[in-house]
Coordinates of C-alpha atoms in Angstrom, one line a residue:
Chain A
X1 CA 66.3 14.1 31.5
X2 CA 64.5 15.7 28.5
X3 CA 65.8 18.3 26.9
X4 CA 62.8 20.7 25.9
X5 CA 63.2 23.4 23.3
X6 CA 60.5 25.8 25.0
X7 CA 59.0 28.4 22.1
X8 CA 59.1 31.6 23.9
X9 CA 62.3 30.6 26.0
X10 CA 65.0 28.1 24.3
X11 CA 66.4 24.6 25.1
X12 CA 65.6 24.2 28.9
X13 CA 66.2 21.2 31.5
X14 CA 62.7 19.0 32.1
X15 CA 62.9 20.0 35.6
X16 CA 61.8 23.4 34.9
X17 CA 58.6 21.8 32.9
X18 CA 55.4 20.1 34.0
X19 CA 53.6 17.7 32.0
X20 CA 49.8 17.9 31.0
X21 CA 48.8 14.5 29.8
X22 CA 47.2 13.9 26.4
X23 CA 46.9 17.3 23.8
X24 CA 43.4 18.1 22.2
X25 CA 40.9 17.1 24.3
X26 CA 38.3 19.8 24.2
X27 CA 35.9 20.4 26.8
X28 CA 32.5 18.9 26.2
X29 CA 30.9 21.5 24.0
X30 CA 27.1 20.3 25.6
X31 CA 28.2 19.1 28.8
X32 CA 24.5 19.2 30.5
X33 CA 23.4 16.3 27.4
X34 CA 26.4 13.8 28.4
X35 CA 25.4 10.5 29.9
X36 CA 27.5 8.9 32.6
X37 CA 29.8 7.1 29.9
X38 CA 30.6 10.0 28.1
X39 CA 31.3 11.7 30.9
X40 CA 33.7 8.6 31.9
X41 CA 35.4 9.4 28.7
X42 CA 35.9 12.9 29.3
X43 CA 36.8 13.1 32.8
X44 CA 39.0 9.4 33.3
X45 CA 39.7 7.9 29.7
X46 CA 42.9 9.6 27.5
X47 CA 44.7 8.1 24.4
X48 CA 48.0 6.0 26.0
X49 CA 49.7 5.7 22.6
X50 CA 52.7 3.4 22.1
X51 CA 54.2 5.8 19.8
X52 CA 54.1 9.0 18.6
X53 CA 52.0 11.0 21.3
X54 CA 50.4 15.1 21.1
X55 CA 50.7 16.3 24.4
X56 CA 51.0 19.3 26.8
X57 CA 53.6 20.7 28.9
X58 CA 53.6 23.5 30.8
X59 CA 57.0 26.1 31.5
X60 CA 56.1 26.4 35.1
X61 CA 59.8 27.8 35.7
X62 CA 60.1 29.7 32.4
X63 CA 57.4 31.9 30.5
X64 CA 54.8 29.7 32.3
X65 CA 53.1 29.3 29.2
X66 CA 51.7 26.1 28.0
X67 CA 52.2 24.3 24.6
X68 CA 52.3 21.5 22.5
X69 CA 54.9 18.3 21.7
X70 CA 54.7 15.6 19.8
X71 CA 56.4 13.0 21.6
X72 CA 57.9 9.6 20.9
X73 CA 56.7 7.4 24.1
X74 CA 59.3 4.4 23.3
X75 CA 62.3 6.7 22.3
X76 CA 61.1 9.8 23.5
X77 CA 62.7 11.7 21.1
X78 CA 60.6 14.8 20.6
X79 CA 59.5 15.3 17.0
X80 CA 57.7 18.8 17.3
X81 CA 57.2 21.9 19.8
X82 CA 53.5 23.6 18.6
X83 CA 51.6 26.4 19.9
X84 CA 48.0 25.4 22.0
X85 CA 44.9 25.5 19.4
X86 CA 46.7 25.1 16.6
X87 CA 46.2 21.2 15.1
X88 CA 48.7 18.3 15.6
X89 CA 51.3 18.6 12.6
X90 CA 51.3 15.8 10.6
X91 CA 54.9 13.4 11.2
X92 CA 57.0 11.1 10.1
X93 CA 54.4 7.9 12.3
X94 CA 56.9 5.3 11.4
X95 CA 60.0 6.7 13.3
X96 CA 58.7 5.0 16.5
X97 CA 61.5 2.4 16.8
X98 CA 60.2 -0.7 19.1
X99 CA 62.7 -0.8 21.3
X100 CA 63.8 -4.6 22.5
X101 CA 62.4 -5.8 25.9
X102 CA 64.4 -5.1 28.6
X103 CA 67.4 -3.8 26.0
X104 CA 67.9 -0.7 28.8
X105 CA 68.3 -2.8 31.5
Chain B
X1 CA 76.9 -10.9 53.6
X2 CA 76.9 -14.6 52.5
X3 CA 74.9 -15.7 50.0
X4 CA 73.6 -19.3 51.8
X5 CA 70.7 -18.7 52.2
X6 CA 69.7 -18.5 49.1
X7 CA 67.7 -22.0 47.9
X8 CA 69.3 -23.8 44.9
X9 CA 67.3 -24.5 42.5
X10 CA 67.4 -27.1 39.6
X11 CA 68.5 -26.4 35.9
X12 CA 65.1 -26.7 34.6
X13 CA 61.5 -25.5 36.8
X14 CA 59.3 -25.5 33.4
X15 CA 59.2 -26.7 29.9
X16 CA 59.2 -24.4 26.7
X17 CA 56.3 -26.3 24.8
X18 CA 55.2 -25.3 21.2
X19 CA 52.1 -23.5 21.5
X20 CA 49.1 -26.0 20.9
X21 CA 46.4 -24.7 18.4
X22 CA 43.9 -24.2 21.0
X23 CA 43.2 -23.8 24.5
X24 CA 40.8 -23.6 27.1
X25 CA 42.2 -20.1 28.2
X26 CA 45.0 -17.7 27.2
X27 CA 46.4 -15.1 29.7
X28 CA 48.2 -13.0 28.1
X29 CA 51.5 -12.0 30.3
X30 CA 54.1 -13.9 32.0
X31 CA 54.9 -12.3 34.7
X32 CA 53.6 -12.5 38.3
X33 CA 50.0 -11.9 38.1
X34 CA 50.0 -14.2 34.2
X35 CA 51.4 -16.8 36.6
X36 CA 49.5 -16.2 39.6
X37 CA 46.2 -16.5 37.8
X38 CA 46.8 -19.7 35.7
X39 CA 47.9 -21.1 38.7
X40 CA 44.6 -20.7 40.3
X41 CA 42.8 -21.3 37.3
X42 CA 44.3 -24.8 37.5
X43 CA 44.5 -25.2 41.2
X44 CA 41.5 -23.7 42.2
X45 CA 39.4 -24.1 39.2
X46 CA 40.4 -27.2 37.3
X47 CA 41.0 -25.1 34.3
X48 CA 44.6 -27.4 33.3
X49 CA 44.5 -27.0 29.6
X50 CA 45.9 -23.2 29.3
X51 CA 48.7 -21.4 28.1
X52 CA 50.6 -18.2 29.4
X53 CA 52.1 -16.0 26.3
X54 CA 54.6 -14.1 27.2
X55 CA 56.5 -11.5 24.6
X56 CA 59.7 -11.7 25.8
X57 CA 61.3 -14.2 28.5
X58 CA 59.4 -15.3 32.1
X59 CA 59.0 -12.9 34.7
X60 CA 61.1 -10.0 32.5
X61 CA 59.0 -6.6 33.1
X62 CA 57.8 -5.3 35.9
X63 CA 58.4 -8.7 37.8
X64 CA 61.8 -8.1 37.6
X65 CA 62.2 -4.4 38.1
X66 CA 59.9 -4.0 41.3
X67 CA 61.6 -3.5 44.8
X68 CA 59.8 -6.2 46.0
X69 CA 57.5 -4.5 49.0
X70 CA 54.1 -6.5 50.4
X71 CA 51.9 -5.0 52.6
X72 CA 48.3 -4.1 53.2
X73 CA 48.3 -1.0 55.0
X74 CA 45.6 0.7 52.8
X75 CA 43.2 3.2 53.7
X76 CA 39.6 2.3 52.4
X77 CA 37.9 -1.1 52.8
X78 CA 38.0 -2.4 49.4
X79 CA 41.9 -2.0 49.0
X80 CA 42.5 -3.2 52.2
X81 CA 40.7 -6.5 51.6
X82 CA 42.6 -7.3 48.4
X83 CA 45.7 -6.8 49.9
X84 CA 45.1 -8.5 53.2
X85 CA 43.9 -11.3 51.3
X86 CA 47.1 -11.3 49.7
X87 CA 49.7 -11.1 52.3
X88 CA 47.3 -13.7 53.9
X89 CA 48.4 -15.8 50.5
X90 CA 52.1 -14.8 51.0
X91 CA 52.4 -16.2 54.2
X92 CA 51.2 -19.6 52.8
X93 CA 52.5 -19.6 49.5
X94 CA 56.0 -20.6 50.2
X95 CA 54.9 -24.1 51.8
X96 CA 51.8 -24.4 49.2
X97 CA 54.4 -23.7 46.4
X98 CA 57.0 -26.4 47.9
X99 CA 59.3 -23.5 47.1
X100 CA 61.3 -21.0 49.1
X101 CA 60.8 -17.5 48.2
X102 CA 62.4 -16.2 51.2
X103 CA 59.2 -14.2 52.1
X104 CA 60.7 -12.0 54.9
X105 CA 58.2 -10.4 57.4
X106 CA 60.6 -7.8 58.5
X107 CA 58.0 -4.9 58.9
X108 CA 57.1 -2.0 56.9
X109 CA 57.5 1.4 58.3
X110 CA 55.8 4.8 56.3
X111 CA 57.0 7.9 58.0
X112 CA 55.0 11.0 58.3
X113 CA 56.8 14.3 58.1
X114 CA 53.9 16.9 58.6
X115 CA 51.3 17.3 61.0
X116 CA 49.0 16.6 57.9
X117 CA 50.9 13.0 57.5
X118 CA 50.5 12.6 61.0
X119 CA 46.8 13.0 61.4
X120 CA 46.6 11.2 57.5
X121 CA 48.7 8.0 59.3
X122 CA 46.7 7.6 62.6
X123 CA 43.6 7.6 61.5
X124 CA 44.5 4.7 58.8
X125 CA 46.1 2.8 61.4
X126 CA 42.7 3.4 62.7
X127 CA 41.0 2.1 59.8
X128 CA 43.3 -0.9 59.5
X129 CA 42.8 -1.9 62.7
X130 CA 39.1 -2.0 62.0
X131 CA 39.9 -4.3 58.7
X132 CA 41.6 -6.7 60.6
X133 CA 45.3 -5.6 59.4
X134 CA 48.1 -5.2 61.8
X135 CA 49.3 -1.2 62.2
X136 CA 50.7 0.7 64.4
X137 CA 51.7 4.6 65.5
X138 CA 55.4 5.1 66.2
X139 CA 56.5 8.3 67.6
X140 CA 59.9 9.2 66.3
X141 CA 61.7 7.2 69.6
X142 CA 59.8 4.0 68.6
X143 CA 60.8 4.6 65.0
X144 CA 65.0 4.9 65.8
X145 CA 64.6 1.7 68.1
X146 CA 63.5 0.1 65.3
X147 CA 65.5 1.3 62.6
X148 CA 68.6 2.6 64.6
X149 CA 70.2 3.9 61.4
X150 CA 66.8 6.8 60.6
X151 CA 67.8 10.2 61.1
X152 CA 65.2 10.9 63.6
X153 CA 66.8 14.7 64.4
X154 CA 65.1 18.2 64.2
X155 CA 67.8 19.5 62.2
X156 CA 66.9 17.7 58.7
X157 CA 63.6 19.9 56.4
X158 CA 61.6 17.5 56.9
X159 CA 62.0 15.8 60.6
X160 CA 60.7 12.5 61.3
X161 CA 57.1 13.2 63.3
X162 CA 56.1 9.0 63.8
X163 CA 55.2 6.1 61.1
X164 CA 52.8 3.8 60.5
X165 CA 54.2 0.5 61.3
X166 CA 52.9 -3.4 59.7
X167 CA 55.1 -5.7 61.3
X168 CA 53.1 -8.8 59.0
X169 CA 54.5 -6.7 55.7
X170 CA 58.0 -7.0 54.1
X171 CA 59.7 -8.1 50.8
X172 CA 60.4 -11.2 49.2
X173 CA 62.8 -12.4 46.7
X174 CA 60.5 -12.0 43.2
X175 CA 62.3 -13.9 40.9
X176 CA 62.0 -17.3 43.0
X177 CA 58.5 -15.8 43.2
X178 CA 58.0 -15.7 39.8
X179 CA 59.8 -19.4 39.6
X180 CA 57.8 -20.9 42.3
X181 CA 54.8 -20.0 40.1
X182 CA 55.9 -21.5 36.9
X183 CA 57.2 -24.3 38.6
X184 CA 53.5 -25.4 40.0
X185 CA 52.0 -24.3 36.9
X186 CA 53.7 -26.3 34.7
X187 CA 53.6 -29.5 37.2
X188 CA 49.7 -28.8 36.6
X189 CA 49.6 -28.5 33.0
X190 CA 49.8 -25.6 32.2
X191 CA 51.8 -24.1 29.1
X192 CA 54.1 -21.3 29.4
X193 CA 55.2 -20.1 26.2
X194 CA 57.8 -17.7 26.1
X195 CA 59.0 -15.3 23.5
X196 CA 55.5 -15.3 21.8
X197 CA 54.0 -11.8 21.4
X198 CA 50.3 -11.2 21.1
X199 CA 49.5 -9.2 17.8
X200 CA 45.4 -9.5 17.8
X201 CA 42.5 -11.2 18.9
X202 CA 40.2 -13.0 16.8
X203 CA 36.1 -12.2 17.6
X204 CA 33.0 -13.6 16.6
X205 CA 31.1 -10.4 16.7
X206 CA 31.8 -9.0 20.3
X207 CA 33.0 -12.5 21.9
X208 CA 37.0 -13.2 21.9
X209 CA 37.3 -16.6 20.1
X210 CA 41.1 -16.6 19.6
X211 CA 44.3 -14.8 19.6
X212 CA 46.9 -14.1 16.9
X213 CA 50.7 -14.0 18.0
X214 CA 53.8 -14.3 16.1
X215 CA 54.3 -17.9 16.4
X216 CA 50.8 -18.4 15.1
X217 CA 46.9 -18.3 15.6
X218 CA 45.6 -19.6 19.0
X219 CA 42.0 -20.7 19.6
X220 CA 40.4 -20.2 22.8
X221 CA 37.4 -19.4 24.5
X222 CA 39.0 -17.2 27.4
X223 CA 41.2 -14.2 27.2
X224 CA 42.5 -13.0 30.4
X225 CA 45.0 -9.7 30.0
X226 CA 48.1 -9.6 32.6
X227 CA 50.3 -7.4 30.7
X228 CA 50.6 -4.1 33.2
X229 CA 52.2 -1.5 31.4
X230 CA 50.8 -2.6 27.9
X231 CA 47.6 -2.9 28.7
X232 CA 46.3 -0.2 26.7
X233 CA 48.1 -1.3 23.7
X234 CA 46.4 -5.0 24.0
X235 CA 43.0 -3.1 24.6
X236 CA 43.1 -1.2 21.6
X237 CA 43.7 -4.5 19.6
X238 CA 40.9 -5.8 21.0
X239 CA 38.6 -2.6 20.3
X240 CA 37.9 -0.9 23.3
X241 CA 39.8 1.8 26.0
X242 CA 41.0 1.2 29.4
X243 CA 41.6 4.7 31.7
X244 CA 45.1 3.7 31.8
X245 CA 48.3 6.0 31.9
X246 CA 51.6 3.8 31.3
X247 CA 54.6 5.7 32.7
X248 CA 58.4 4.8 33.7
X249 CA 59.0 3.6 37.0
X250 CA 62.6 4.0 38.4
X251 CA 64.0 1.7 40.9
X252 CA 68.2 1.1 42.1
X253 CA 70.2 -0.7 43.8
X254 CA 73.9 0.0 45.4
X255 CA 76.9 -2.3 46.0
X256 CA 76.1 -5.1 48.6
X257 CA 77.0 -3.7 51.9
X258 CA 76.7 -5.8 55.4
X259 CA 73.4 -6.0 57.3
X260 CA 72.4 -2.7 58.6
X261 CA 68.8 -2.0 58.0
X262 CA 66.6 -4.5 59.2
X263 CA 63.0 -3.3 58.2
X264 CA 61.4 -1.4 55.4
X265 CA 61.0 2.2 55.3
X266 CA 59.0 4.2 52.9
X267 CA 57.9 8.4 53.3
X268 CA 55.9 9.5 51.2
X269 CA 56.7 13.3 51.6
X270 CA 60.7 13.5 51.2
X271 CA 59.4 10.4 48.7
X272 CA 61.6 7.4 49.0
X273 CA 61.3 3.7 50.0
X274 CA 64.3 1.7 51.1
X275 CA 64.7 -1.9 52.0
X276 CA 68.1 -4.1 52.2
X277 CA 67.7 -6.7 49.9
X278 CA 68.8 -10.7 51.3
X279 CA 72.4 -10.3 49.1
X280 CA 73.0 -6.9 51.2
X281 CA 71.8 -4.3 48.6
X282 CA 69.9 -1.3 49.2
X283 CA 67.2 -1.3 47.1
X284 CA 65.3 2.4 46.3
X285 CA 62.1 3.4 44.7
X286 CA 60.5 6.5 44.4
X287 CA 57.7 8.1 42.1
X288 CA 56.7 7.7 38.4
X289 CA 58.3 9.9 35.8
X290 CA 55.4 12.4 35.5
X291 CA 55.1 11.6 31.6
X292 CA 53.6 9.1 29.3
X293 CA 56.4 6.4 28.7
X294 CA 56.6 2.7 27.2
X295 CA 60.9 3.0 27.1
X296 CA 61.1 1.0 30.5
X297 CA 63.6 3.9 31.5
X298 CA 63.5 7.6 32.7
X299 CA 64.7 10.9 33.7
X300 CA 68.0 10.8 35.7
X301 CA 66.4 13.8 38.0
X302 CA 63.9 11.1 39.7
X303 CA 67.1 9.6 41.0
X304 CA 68.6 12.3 42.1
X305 CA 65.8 13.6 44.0
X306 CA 64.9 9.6 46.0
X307 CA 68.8 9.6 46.5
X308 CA 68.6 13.0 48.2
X309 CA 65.8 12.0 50.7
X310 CA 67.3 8.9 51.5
X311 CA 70.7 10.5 52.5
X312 CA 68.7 12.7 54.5
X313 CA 67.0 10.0 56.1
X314 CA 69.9 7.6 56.0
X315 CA 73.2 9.6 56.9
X316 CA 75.0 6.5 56.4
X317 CA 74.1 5.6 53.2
X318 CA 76.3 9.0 52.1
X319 CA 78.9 6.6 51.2
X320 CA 77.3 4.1 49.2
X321 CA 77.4 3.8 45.5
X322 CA 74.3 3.2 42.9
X323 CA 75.2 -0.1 41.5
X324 CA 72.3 -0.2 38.7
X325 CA 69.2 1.9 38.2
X326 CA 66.6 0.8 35.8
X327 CA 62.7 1.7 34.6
X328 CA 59.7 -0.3 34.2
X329 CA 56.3 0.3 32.4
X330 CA 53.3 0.9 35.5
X331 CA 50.1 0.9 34.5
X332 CA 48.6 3.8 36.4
X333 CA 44.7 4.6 36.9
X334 CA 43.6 8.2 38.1
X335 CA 42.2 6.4 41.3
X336 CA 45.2 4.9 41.7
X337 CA 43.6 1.4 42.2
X338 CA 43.7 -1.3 39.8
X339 CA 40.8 -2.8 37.5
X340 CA 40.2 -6.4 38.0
X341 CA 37.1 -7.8 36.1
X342 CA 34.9 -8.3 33.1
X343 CA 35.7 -5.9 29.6
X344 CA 33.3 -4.9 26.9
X345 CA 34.4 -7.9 24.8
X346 CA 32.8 -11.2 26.0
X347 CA 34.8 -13.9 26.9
X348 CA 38.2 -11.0 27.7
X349 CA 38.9 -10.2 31.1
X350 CA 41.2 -7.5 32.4
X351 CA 43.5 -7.5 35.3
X352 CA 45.6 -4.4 35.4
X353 CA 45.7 -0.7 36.6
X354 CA 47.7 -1.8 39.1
X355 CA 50.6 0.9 38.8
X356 CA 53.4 1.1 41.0
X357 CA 51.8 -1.6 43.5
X358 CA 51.2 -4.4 41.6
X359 CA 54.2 -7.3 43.4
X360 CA 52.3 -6.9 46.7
X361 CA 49.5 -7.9 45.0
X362 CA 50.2 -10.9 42.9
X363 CA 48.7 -13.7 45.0
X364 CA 45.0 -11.6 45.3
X365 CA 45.3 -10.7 42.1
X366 CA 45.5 -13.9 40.8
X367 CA 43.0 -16.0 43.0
X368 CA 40.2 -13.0 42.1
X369 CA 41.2 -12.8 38.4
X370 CA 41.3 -16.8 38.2
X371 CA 37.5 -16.9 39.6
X372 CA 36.5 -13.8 37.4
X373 CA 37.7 -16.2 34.5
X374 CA 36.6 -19.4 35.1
X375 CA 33.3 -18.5 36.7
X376 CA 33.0 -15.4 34.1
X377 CA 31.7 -13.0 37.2
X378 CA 34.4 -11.2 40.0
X379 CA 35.3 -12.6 43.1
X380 CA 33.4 -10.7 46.0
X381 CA 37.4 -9.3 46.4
X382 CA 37.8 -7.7 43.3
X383 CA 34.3 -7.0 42.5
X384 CA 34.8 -2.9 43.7
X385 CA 37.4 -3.2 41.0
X386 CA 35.4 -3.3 38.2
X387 CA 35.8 -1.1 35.5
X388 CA 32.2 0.5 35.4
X389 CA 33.9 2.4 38.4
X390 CA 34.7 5.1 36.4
X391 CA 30.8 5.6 35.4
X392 CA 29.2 5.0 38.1
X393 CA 31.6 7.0 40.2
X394 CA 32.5 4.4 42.9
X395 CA 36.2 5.0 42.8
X396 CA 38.6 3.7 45.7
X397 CA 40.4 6.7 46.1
X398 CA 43.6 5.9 47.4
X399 CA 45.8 8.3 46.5
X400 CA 45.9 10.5 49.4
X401 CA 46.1 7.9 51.5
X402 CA 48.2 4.9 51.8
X403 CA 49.2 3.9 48.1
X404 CA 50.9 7.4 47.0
X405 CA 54.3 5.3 47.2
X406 CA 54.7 1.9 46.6

């Protein structure tokens, strides 16, 4: 269970959250001049980073506001909470820690 | 429960060769669908001088941490053929293999709770019956003759309302799956390297002429990428996306108990899937955890919530005790159907996508994926499974169907 520091409401249990997939993927700003590929991209292709990963969650039990993390996907330790439209913070990259293969077993 | 019927096996099934400087083909992945394929590729297409790289040991991801269910009860045409064609495979494999997997055709049953499961369930027993798959509607009577030890009562939030039923489907034991495979494999030739981790790909402009691990540079003029969960990370090294989301799949098992659930049973709505595994354990699977994850574990609140719909289902399994729970890495796609086929680099292939389905599959996927290699063009099978899907539109859509759980 993740422990998630919510801004508007304190340290709250995952269960009350919902995630929202990959951070900072703006709408197309032309979206009539996108070919099929592009559109692809947009509607079916997101970042699946092994690592440290911007992404959304929503406090659908809370404030039911949205925001930002910046999440480890091998630890998951979460290295920063950030308000919607404002740009990734810059981090520490190197804490991801590869975890050994099967070490949770 | 004894333990007899379990085949012994020798010390030894495969050799641990050095890594030869080149081969023919690489697949990149040891586990089922790595073995599957290079077994056809050598069976099938003659292809004997390839290697299987696998980072850590044989058959030690998702191989391992699966709960084992085959069927090929799926909704739309396309899925329905793959997997047909597979549990065709299954039923053969143990003889072609010379090697017991205790395949175990006990039946699959997926219960509907709502009148929108029911209507959802009869018309793809419908449409199974139409592909040539075995199905059936149980109402709730037929369901606790079956599986005497269901909860088939009005007083429980979601009653039992029927299930599909595919008495061909069932489980089998994956380790000696994943050991019948190696053993064949390496009879034929073939070189499975273990404890070698990919860490690039060599091109000569957009072809794939080699591949860089740590125990060395590897020439070859095929690529094929088995790797599930990190097949993104493989993708990027080779310069181009896949519409992949890896997340952490939970699975458990409790103490061995004595025989007393003879079928599989899987709902979709209180979401939960239950067999009894040959040893006595019951084995449990539910859902992904809903985030991005390569930590093969996850949220202890996924547990809970499969443990609480399978007591509600299983008032007898109130007393048992979770043993073990553990995560894998699934390799999810937003049409929930795998990609099996060509990449934008020449001479790579992709098999993957497959999510939280992908044992069931490992005999199709690896006859299609072989042919896609060795003939460079898909197998009529897994040619809907291309990845141009997701421009052209022509998704399989089965998410709201059959594949929700696995």
């Amino acid at each position: 269970m993740l422990l998630i520091s919510c801004p508007n409401c304190g340290s709250r249990d995952e269960t009350e959250f919902h995630y929202g997939g990959q951070a900072h993927v703006p709408y197309p700003e032309n979206p009539a001049g996108l070919n099929d590929r592009e559109w692809a991209e947009f509607l079916f292709y997101r970042d699946n980073t092994k690592g440290a990963f911007a992404e959304r969650w929503l406090h659908s039990t809370g404030c039911r506001q949205w925001f930002n993390m910046l999440r480890d996907t091998v630890t998951y330790d979460i290295q920063a909470i950030y308000p919607m439209g404002t740009p990734r913070p810059a981090t520490a990259a190197a804490t991801s820690v590869i975890a050994p293969e099967g070490a949770t077993k | 429960m004894s333990t007899d019927q379990l085949p012994e096996h020798p010390d030894f099934l495969w050799r641990n060769p050095e890594p030869k400087s080149s081969y023919d083909a690489v697949i990149v992945g040891g586990g089922g669908h790595g073995l599957a394929t290079a077994y056809f590729l050598a069976k099938n297409h003659g292809m004997t001088n390839i290697a299987i790289l696998e980072k850590g040991w044989l058959a030690g991801g998702n191989m391992a941490r699966n709960t084992t269910i085959i069927r090929s009860n799926y909704l739309w045409d396309e899925s329905a053929a793959i997997y047909e064609h597979a549990l065709k495979l299954w039923e053969i494999l143990p003889e072609e293999l010379e090697y017991d997997f205790l395949f175990s055709q006990r039946g699959v049953m997926n219960l509907a709770h709502t009148l929108g499961d029911v209507r959802e369930s009869i018309r793809r027993v419908g449409a199974n019956k139409l592909n040539g798959v075995d199905a059936e509607w149980l109402d709730p009577e037929q369901v606790k003759e079956l599986c005497p030890i269901l909860n088939i009562s009005d007083n429980i939030r979601y009653p039992v309302m029927g299930a599909t039923y595919q008495p061909r489907a069932g489980i089998a034991k994956h380790d000696h799956v994943a050991w019948a495979f190696a053993r064949k494999c390496d009879e034929l030739g073939v070189d499975i390297i273990q404890n070698c981790e990919v860490t690039g790909f060599l091109k000569d402009g957009n072809r794939v002429v080699g591949v860089k691990t740590n125990r060395g540079t590897i020439n070859t003029e095929k690529v094929g990428l088995c790797a599930a969960g990190h097949s993104s990370v493989l993708a990027e090294m080779a310069g181009f996306r896949l519409p992949i989301q890896s997340h952490p799949l939970q699975a458990l098992v409790s103490e061995l108990h004595e025989p007393v659930h003879p079928t599989v049973v899987m709902s979709n709505h209180v979401h939960v899937y239950v067999s009894q595994a040959h040893k006595g354990e019951l084995v449990m699977g539910a859902g992904v955890d809903s985030y991005n994850g390569y930590g093969q574990r996850g949220s202890f609140h996924v547990i809970e919530h499969q443990m609480a719909a399978a007591v509600e289902l299983f008032p007898i399994f109130a007393r048992a005790h979770v043993l073990r729970t553990w995560g894998g890495i699934v390799d999810t796609t937003l049409d929930a159907s795998p990609i099996v086929g060509l990449s934008p680099v020449e001479n790579m292939f992709v098999n993957c996508g497959w999510g939280t389905g992908g044992f069931k599959g490992t005999p199709a996927a690896g006859l299609t994926f072989a042919h896609t290699i060795a003939t460079g063009t898909p197998h009529k099978l897994n040619q809907p499974f291309a990845l141009e899907r997701f421009e052209t539109g022509a998704l399989i859509d089965e998410h709201g169907a059959a594949a929700v759980a696995h």
